[in-house]
Coordinates of C-alpha atoms and ligand atoms in Angstrom, one line a residue:
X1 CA 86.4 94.8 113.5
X2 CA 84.8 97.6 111.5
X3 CA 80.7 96.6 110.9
X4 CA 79.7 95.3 108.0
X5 CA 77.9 98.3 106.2
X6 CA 74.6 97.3 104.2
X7 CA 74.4 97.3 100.9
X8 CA 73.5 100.4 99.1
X9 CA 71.2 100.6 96.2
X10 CA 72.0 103.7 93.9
X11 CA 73.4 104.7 90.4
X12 CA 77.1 106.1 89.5
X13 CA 77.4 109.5 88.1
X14 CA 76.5 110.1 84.2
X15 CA 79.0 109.5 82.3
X16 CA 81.4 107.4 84.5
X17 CA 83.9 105.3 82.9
X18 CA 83.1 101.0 83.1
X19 CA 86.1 99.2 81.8
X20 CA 88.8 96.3 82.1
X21 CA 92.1 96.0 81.8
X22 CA 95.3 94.0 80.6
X23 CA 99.4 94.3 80.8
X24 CA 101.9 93.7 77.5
X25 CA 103.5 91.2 79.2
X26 CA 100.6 89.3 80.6
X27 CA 99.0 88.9 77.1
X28 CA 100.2 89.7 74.0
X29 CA 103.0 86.9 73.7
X30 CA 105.0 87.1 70.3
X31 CA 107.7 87.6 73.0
X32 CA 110.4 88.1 69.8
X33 CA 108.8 88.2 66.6
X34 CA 108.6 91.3 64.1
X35 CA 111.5 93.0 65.6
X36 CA 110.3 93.2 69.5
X37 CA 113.6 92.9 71.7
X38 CA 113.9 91.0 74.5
X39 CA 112.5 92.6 77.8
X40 CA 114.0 91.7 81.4
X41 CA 110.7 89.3 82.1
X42 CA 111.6 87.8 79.0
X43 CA 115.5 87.3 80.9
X44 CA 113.8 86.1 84.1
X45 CA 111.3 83.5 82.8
X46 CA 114.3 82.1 80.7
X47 CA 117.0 82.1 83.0
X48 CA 115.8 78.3 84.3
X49 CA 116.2 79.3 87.4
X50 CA 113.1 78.5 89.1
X51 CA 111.8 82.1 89.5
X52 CA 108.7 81.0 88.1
X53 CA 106.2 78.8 89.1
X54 CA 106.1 75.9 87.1
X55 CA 108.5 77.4 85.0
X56 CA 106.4 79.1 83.2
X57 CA 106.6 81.4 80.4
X58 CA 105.1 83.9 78.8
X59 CA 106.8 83.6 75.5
X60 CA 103.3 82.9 73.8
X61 CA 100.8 84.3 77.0
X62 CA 97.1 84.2 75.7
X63 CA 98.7 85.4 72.2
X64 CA 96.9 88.7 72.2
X65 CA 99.2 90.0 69.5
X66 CA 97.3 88.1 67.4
X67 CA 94.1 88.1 68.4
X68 CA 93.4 91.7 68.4
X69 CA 90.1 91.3 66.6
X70 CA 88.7 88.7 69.3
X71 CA 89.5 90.3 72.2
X72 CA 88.0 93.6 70.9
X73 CA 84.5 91.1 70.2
X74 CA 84.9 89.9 73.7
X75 CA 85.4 94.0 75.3
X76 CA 82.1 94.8 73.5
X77 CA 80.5 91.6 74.7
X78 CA 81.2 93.4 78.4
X79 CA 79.9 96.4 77.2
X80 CA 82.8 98.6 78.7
X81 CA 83.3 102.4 78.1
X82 CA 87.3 101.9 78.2
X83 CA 90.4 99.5 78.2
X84 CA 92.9 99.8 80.2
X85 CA 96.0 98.4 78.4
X86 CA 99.9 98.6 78.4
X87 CA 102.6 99.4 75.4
X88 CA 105.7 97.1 75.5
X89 CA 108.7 99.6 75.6
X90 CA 111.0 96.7 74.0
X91 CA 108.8 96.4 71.2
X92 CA 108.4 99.3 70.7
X93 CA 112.1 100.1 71.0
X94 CA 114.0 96.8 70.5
X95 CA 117.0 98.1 72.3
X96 CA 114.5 100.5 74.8
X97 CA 117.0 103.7 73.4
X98 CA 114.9 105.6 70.6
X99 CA 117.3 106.9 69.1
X100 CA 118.8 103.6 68.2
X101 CA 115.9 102.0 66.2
X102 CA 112.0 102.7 66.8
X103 CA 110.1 99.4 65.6
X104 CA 107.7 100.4 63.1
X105 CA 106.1 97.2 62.8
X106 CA 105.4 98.0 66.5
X107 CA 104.1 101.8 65.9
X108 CA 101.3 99.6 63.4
X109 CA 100.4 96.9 65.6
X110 CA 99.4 99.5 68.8
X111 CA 98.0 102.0 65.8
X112 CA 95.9 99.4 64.3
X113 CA 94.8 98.2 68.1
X114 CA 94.1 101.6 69.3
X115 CA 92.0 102.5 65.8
X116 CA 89.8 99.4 66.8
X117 CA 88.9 100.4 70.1
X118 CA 88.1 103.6 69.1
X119 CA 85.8 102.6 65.9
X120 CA 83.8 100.0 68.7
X121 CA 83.6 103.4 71.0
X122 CA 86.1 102.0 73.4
X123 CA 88.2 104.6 75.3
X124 CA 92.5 103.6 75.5
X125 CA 93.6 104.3 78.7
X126 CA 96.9 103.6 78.2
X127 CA 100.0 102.4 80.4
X128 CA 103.6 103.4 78.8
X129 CA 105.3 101.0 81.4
X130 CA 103.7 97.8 83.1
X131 CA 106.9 96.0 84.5
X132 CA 108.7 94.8 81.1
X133 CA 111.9 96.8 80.9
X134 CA 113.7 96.7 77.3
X135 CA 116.8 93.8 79.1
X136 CA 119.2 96.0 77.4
X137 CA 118.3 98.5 79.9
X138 CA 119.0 96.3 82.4
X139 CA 122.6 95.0 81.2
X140 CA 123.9 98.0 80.3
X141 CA 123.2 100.7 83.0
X142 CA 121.4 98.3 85.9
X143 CA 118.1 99.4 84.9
X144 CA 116.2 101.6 87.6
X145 CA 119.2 101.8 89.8
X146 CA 121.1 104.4 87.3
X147 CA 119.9 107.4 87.0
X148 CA 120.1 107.8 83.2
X149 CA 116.7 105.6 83.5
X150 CA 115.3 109.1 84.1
X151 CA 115.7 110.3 80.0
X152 CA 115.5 107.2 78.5
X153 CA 112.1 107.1 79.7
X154 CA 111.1 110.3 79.0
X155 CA 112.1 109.6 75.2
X156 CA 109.8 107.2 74.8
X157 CA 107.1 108.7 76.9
X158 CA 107.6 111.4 74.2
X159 CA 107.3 108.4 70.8
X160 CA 104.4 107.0 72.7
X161 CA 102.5 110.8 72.8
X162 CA 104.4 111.6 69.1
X163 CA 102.6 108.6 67.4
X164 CA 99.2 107.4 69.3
X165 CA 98.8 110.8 71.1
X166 CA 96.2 111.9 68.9
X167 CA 94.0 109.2 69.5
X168 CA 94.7 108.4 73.6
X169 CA 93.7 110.9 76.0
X170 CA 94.6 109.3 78.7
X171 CA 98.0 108.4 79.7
X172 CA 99.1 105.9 82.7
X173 CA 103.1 106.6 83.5
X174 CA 103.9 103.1 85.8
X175 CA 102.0 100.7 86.9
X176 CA 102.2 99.8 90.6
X177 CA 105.9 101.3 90.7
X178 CA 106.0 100.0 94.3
X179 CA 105.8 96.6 93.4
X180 CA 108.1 97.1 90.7
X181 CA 110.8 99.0 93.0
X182 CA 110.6 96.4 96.1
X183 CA 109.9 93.0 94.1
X184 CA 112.3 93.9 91.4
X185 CA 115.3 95.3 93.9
X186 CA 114.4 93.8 97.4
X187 CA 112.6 90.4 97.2
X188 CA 114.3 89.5 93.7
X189 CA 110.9 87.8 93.4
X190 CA 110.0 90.1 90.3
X191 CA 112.4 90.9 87.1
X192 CA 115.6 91.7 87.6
X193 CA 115.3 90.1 90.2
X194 CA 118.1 91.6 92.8
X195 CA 118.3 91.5 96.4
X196 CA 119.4 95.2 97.3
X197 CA 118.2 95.2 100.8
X198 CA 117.0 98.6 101.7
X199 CA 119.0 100.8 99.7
X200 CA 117.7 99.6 95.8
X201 CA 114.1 99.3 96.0
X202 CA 114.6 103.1 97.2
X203 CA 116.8 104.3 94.5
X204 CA 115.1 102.1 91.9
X205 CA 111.5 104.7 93.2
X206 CA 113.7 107.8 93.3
X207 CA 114.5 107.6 89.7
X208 CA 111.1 106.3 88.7
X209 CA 109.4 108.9 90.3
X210 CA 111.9 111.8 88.4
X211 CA 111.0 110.1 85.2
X212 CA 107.6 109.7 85.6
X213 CA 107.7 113.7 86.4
X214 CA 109.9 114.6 83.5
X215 CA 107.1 112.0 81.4
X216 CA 104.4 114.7 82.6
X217 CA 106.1 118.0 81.7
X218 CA 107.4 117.0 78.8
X219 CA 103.0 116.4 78.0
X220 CA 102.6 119.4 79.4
X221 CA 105.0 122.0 77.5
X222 CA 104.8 119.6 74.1
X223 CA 101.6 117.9 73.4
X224 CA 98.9 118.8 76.0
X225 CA 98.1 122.0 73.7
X226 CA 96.9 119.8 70.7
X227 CA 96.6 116.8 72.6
X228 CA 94.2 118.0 75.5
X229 CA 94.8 114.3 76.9
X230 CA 95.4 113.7 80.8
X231 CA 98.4 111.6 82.3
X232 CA 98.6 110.5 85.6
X233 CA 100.4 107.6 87.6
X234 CA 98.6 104.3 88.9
X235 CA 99.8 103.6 92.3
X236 CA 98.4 100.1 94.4
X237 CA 97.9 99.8 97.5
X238 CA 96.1 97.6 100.2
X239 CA 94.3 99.5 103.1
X240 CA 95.7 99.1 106.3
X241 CA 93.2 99.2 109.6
X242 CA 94.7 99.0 113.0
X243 CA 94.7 95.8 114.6
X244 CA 93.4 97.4 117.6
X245 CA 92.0 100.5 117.0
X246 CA 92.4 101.6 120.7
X247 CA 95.8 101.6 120.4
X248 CA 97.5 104.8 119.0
X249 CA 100.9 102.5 118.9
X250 CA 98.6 100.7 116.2
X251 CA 96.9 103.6 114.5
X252 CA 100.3 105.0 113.8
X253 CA 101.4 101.7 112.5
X254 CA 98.9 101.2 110.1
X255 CA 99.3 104.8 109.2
X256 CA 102.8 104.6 108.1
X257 CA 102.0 101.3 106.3
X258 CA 99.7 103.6 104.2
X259 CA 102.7 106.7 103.8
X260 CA 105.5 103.9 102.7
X261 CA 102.9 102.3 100.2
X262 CA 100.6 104.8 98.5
X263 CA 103.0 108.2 99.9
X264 CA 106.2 106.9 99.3
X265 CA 105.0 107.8 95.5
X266 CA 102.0 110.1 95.8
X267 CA 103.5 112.5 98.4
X268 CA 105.6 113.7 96.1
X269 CA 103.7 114.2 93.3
X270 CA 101.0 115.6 95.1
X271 CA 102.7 117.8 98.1
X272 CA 106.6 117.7 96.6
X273 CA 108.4 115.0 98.8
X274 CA 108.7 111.9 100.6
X275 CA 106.1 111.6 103.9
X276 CA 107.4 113.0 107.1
X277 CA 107.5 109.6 108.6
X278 CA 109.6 107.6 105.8
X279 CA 112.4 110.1 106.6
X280 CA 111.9 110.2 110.0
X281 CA 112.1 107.0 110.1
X282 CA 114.8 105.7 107.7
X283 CA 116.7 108.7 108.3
X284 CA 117.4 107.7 112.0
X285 CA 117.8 103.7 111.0
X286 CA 120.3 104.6 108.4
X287 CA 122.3 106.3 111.1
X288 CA 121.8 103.4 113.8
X289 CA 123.3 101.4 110.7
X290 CA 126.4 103.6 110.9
X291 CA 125.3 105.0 107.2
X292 CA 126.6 108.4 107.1
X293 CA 123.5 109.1 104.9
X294 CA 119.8 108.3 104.5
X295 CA 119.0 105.2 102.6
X296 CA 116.1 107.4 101.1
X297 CA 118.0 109.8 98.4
X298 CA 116.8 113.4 99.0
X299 CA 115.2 115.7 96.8
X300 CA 116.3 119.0 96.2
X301 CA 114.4 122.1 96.6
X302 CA 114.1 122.6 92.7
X303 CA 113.4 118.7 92.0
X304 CA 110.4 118.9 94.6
X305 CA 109.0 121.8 92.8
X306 CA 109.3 119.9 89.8
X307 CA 107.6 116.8 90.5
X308 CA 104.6 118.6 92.7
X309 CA 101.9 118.5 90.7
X310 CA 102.6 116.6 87.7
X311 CA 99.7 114.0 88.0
X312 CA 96.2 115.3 86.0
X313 CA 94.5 112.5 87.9
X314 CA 95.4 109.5 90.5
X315 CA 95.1 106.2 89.1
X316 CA 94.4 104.0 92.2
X317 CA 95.0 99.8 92.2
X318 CA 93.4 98.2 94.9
X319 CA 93.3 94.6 96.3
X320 CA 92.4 93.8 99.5
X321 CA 93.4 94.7 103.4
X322 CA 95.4 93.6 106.2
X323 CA 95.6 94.4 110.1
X324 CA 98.7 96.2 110.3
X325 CA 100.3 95.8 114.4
X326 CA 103.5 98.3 115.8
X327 CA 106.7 95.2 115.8
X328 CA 109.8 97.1 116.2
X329 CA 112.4 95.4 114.5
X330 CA 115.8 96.3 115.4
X331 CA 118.6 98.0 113.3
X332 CA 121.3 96.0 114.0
X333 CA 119.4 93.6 111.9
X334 CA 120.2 95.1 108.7
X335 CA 118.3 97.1 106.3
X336 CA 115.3 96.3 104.5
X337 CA 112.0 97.6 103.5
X338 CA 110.1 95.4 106.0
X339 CA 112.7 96.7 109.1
X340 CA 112.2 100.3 108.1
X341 CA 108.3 100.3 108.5
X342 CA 108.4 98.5 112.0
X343 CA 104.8 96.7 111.7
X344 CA 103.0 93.6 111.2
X345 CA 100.7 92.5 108.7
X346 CA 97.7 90.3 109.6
X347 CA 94.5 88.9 108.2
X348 CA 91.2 88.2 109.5
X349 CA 90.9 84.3 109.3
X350 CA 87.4 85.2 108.6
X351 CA 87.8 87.0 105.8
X352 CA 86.6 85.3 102.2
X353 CA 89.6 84.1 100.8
X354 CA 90.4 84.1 96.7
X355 CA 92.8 82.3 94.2
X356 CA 95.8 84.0 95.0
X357 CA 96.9 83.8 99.1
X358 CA 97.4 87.3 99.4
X359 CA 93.8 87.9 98.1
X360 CA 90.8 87.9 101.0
X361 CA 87.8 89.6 100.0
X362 CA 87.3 92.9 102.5
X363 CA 85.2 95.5 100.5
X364 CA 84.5 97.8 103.3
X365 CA 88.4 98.9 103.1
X366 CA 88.4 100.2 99.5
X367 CA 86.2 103.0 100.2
X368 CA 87.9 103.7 103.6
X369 CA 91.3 103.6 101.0
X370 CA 89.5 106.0 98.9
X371 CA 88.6 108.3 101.6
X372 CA 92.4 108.4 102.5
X373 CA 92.9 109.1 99.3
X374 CA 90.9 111.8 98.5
X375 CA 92.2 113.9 102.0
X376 CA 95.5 113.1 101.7
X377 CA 96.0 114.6 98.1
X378 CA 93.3 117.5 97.9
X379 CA 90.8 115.4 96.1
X380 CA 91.8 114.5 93.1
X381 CA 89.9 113.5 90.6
X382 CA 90.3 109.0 90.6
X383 CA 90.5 107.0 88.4
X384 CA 90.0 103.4 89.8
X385 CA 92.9 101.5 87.3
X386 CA 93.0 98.3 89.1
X387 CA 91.0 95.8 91.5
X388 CA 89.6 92.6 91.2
X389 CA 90.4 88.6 92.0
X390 CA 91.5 85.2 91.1
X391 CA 89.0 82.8 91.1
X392 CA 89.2 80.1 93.8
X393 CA 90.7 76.9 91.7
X394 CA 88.2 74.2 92.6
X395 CA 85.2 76.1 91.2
X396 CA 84.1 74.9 87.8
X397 CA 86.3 77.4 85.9
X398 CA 83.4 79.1 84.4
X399 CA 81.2 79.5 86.7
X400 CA 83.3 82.3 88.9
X401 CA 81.0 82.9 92.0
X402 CA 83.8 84.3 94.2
X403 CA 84.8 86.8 91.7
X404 CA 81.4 87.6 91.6
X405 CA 80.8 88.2 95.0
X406 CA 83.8 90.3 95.2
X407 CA 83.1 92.5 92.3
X408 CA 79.0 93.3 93.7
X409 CA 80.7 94.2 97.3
X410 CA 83.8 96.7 95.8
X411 CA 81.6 98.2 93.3
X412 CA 79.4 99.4 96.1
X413 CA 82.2 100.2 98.2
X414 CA 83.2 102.6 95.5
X415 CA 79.3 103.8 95.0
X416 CA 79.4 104.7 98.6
X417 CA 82.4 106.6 98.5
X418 CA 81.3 108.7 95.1
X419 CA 78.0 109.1 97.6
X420 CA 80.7 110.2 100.1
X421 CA 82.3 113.0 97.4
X422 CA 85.2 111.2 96.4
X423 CA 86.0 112.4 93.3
X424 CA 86.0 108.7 91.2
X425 CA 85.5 109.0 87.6
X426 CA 86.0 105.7 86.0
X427 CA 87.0 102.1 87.3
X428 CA 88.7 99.6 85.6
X429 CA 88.0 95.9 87.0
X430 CA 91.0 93.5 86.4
X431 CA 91.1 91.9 84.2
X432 CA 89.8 91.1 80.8
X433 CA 91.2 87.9 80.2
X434 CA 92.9 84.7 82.4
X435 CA 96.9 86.0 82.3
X436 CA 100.8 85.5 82.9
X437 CA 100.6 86.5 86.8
X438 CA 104.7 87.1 87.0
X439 CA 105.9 84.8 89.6
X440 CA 102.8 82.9 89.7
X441 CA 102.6 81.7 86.1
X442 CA 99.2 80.6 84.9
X443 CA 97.8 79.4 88.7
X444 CA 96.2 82.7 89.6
X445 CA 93.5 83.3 87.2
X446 CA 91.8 87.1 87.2
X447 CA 89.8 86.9 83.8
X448 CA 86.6 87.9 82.9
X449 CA 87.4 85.5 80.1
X450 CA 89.1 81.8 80.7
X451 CA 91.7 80.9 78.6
X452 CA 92.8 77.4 77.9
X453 CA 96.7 77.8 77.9
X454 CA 97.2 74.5 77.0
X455 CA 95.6 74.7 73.9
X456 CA 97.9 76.3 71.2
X457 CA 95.1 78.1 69.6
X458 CA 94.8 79.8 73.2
X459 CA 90.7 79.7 73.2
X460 CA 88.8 82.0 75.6
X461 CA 85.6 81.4 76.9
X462 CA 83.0 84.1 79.0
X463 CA 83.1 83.1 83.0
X464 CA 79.7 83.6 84.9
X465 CA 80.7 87.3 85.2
X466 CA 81.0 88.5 82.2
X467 CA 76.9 88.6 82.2
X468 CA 77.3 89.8 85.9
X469 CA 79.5 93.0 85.5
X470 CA 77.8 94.0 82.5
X471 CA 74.7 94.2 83.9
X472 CA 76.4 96.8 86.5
X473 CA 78.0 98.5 83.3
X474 CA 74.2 99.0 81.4
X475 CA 72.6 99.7 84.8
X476 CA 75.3 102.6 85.7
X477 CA 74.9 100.7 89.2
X478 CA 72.6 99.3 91.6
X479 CA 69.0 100.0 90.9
X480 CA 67.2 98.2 93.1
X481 CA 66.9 94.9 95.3
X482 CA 65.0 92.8 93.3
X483 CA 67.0 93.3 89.9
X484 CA 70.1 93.0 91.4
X485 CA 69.4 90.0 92.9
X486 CA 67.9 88.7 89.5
X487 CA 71.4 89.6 87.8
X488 CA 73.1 87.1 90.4
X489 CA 70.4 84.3 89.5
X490 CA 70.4 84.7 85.6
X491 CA 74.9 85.1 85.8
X492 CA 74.7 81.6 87.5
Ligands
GBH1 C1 98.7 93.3 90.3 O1 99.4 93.9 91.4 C2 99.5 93.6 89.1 O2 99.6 95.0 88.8 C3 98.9 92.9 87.9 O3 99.7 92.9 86.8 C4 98.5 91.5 88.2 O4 97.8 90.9 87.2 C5 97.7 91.4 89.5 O5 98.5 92.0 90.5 C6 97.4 90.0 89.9 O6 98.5 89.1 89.9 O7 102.9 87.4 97.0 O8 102.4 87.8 99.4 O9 104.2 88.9 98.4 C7 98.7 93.9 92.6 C8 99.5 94.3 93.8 C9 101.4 93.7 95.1 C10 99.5 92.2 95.0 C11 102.2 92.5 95.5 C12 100.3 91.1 95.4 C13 102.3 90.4 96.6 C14 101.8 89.7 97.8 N1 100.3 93.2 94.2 N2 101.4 91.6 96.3 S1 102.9 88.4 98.2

């Protein structure tokens, strides 16, 4: 296993962005009051179906619709520079077509949210589309599998810029479109909840990643003149370090575990297609499958030179790490995601674990992730838009140690790699408050803030490291031993 690298005392950059963040969906609740329409989470957590755990819903969430004014108290309490939020597309446009009805009960609600931020100095970075599709979407062309996805998004990428654009400079297209394209169309785990193995998940990213380009340009030749804002893409992804790093069967594994999650979407924006490895390597299954085509649509020459380059900066989600091991999994077993990539996934048993089982604590692999990062796409300029962890459930809920622990060791991850010369200019921990976590309900809880869900009046309360992260966010860092040690002491 890679060594453990000390700890390193230092500062961030001047100027560096500190912030949280938060999804629509997650949070705000009023799932269909002043003229929001239905979205296809909404669908999902309603079908009775058991998708959820517990059942749960997030038809009320933490009611952040209607607690803007508190949760702006609690962001200042942190001390951030920025928020990292998400528009709902359905409320926004009830039937997700604009030019069918734009919700101007909506247009005041995000106005009068983003004109708070801004009068307590907080910076909106903000996400057009975290997950919740307008259901109408989905029932009437299949959502992300039809390729008329591609201008309905664009339109209201282009209301979004038209009404708040004077006010937000920065602009997140998707959200983690990889979970979206293989929980949504593979698994079925995540809204709409489909099972199209190895073929939808793919066509569901192809049509995203069009829309997410015609999103940019359509900044670009429009509003970037008055505007001057920036929009990019947030893209997550766990590292992947070779099981045994002696073995270049194992290297190459864990490097295409890397290409199919953060270069199935970034290659193209950044060098104008797919990696050389995903067609490689679902071209040839496709054809053992007796597919007279690739499962992975094609770009053409004028689409690749379309969509190369549209990202002003890469928004980067990270997690965690696995061992990734070559298995070769044979065609004949059918297609899917997981037989196209031909590895393994493993963990450390050693690793801390966290709330969520996914979720061990492995710092050392975010700045090696950033590293990748930064060479693989000619050093763009990053903008850390997710990471962070679920508190383990028999802790005293407030008193969040683990989160803690994991925070101080990928903060200084990331300090090392800015020390490095990635080019990192702001990092947004996740997340501000206790959430909806999709197909986990209310279990996993990633707040800064608890929230007591069974409480109609939906009360938060500040966990241990509220005091903890803002004293990183005054410091700008690190400074020394002895303070930092103090912080830990004085959070507890
Ligand atoms: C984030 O995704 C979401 O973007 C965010 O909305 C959410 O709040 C956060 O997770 C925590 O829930 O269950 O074994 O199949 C993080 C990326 C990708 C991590 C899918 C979990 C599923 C592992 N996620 N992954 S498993």
């Amino acid at each position: 296993a890679p060594e453990e690298a000390s700890f390193y005392y230092g500062s961030f950059p001047f100027g560096f962005s500190w912030g949280v963040g938060s999804s629509a969906f997650q949070t705000e609740g009023a799932w269909d009051q002043d003229g929001k329409g239905p979205s296809i989470w909404d669908a999902f957590t309603h079908s009775g179906k058991g998708k959820v755990l517990g059942d749960e819903t997030a038809d009320a969430a933490c009611d952040g619709y209607y607690k803007v004014q508190e949760d702006i108290v609690l962001l200042r309490e942190l001390h951030v520079s920025h928020y990292r939020f998400s528009l709902s597309w359905p409320r926004l446009l009830p039937t997700g077509v604009r030019a069918d009805k734009v919700n101007k009960r909506a247009i005041k609600f995000y106005n009068d949210f983003i004109n708070a931020l801004l009068k307590s100095n907080i910076t909106p970075i903000v996400t057009l589309h975290h997950w919740d599709l307008p259901q109408l979407l989905q029932v009437k062309c299949g959502g992300w599998q039809n390729v008329s996805m591609i201008s309905y998004f664009r339109d209201y990428a282009d209301l979004c810029f038209e009404a708040f654009g004077d006010r937000v400079k920065h602009w997140v297209t998707f959200s983690d479109p990889r979970t979206m394209a293989e929980k949504g169309y593979e698994t079925g785990h995540h809204a709409p909840g489909l099972q199209l193995h190895g073929t939808g998940l793919y066509t569901a990213a192809h049509h995203i990643i069009k829309a997410h380009a015609q999103a940019w340009h359509s900044y670009n030749s429009t509003w970037r003149g008055k505007q001057q804002g920036l929009v990019g893409i947030s893209l997550n992804c766990d590292w992947g370090e070779p099981m045994d790093i002696s073995s270049p069967k194992d290297i190459e594994a864990a490097e295409r575990y890397l290409q199919f999650c953060l270069g199935w979407f970034a290659n193209p924006i950044y060098a104008g297609d797919y990696p050389q490895v995903m067609k490689d390597r679902i071209g040839k299954k496709s054809a053992e499958q007796g597919l007279d085509m690739s499962r992975l649509p094609v770009f053409s020459l004028q689409e690749k030179s379309y969509i190369k380059g549209t990202s002003d900066f890469l928004g980067l989600g990270h997690y965690t790490t696995r061992y990734i091991t070559e298995r070769n999994y044979p065609s004949r077993q059918g297609p899917s995601y997981q037989n196209d990539r031909d590895l393994v996934e493993l963990v450390d048993p050693n690793w801390p674990d966290l709330g969520s089982k996914w979720l061990y604590s492995v710092p050392w692999g975010f700045r090696r992730l950033l590293h990748f990062a930064q060479t693989q796409y000619g050093n763009p300029p990053i903008y850390v838009t997710e990471n962070g962890a679920s508190q383990k459930l028999h802790c005293t809920q407030l008193c969040d140690e683990w989160r803690i622990q994991y925070l101080k060791g990928y903060i200084n991850e990331m300090l090392k790699a800015i020390k490095d010369g990635v080019n990192i200019k702001g990092y947004t921990s996740w997340s501000l408050l206790d959430k909806f976590e999709w197909e986990k309900g209310y279990s996993d809880r990633y707040g800064f803030y608890y929230v007591e869900f069974n409480n109609r009046n939906k009360p938060r309360y500040p966990k241990a490291s509220v005091q903890y992260y803002k004293k990183i966010i005054t410091a700008n860092g690190f400074p020394n031993p002895r303070e930092v040690e103090s912080w830990y002491l004085k959070a507890l």
